[in-house]
Amino acid sequence: MSTNIFVLGLTDIQRKELETVSGAEKFTFHSLLDYETLVEPDEYVFDELLEACRRELNNFPGSIDGIIAHWDFPTSVLAPILAAEHGLPSPSLRSIVATEHKYWSRLAQQESVPECVPQFSTFDPFDDNALDSIELDFPFWVKPVKSHSSQLGFEIRDEKEFADALVEIRQKIGLVGNAFDEVLRRVDLPDEIGERSGTTCLAEQVVSGIQAAPEGTMFKGQFDVHGVFDMRKDAAGRSFERLDYPASTVPEEVQARMIDITERYLRHVGFDNGCFNSEFMWDEENDKLWLIEVNTRISQSHSDLFVKVDGSSNHEVAIDIALGQPPRMPHREGEFAVAAKCIIPRYEDGVVTSVPTEADIARLRETIPVALVCIDVSPGDRLSALPNQDAYRYELGSMYIGADSVEQLEKRYQQGLEALPFTFDPVQEN
């Protein structure tokens, strides 16, 4: 009898990655809702999504053996609710929300790992005197307490930039924030969080350094890390350019400190029976670590890289935990010594007129073995209208590349950018 595993917003690429896990022939993977419903919308109504998931599960004629989420909100919160309703392993909803609410998470970090927490302050973006409540000097970052990726995140250097950022934040913060409020009503909130709704913002100290990300699991109280990644930024230093595995720019001793901090934080918020990845900044000159954030899931950006280096995707451990089994992960059994997710960027607005063809991608794969190319735009798209983009750069897509060394990896990245043609028309302003 097949084991039925439901994956929220399952994509074709994820389905292929799932085929790499051990015992895949024993599993049947089902998409719970679809990518277009769970990831692409600008705005969500959480309770409607939850009811839609419940209907699909209730109408399923077979056994429901595991529920997995790999996307950001709302899937990250739907999964623990649904798993609890079906008696399946999952982190508690409270531990998930405590980590996803950026202000609550910072308070919990102050309590558990105070040595690596940047200065921060909350403010109401609809308050005309919001700047007066921020106890930080310029420059600082502002962001909603809940958003997609780096959406609505701005580096603020003066009062004008703050005022300009507020205009856009006020227009868009409710798209995710209102749905997050629906979730907050399901959780017993600390007194400090009670007044900080999903449409509250956080201001944070600007920190700099080398960025790295451990990924691992917590299962029945057993903490483990199965990989550490380099998070390389572009020349402007504001947006990610490459995600390299395994990490090579941060010493192992520093990686060990990142891992220890992550464990102390997760135990503090009561996180268990789930996957995680955390992001750190290491100020090499001062040997200072800064915790950027913790995410309560495996990273999909890591999945193909694990396949290329270790021989199996990180879906392996997510499936194990969802089925109530100790997580297992192979090590260095893949085809390549290093691998990277490489962003295909554009730094100015435009309307897409053409994208790389299947033939273009096939020619690239002749040069770069088993490269995976994901194109995220289509002809007719205006880049500034695309969902889930950061404030400083548009993502046209990404390439997943393996190599024998970091030097070869960098060379292949540039080859890929040159081999994938995009064309654009300028934006016609009214």
PDB file of C-alpha atoms in Angstrom, residues 101 103-104 107 181 184-185 187-198 200:
ATOM      1  CA  HIS A 101       6.461  37.347  13.424  1.00  0.00           C
ATOM      2  CA  TYR A 103       9.135  41.420  16.247  1.00  0.00           C
ATOM      3  CA  TRP A 104       8.121  38.433  18.390  1.00  0.00           C
ATOM      4  CA  LEU A 107      12.101  39.449  21.501  1.00  0.00           C
ATOM      5  CA  ASP A 181      -3.681  38.762  11.606  1.00  0.00           C
ATOM      6  CA  LEU A 184      -2.389  35.645  15.189  1.00  0.00           C
ATOM      7  CA  ARG A 185      -5.960  35.299  16.476  1.00  0.00           C
ATOM      8  CA  VAL A 187      -2.377  31.871  19.071  1.00  0.00           C
ATOM      9  CA  ASP A 188      -1.934  32.866  22.709  1.00  0.00           C
ATOM     10  CA  LEU A 189       0.200  35.987  22.236  1.00  0.00           C
ATOM     11  CA  PRO A 190       2.634  37.489  24.749  1.00  0.00           C
ATOM     12  CA  ASP A 191       1.559  40.869  26.129  1.00  0.00           C
ATOM     13  CA  GLU A 192       4.294  42.623  24.127  1.00  0.00           C
ATOM     14  CA  ILE A 193       2.860  41.290  20.856  1.00  0.00           C
ATOM     15  CA  GLY A 194      -0.813  41.908  21.527  1.00  0.00           C
ATOM     16  CA  GLU A 195      -0.773  45.383  19.972  1.00  0.00           C
ATOM     17  CA  ARG A 196       1.618  44.530  17.136  1.00  0.00           C
ATOM     18  CA  SER A 197      -0.636  43.308  14.362  1.00  0.00           C
ATOM     19  CA  GLY A 198       0.387  41.912  11.005  1.00  0.00           C
ATOM     20  CA  THR A 200       3.097  46.615  12.126  1.00  0.00           C
TER      21      THR A 200
END
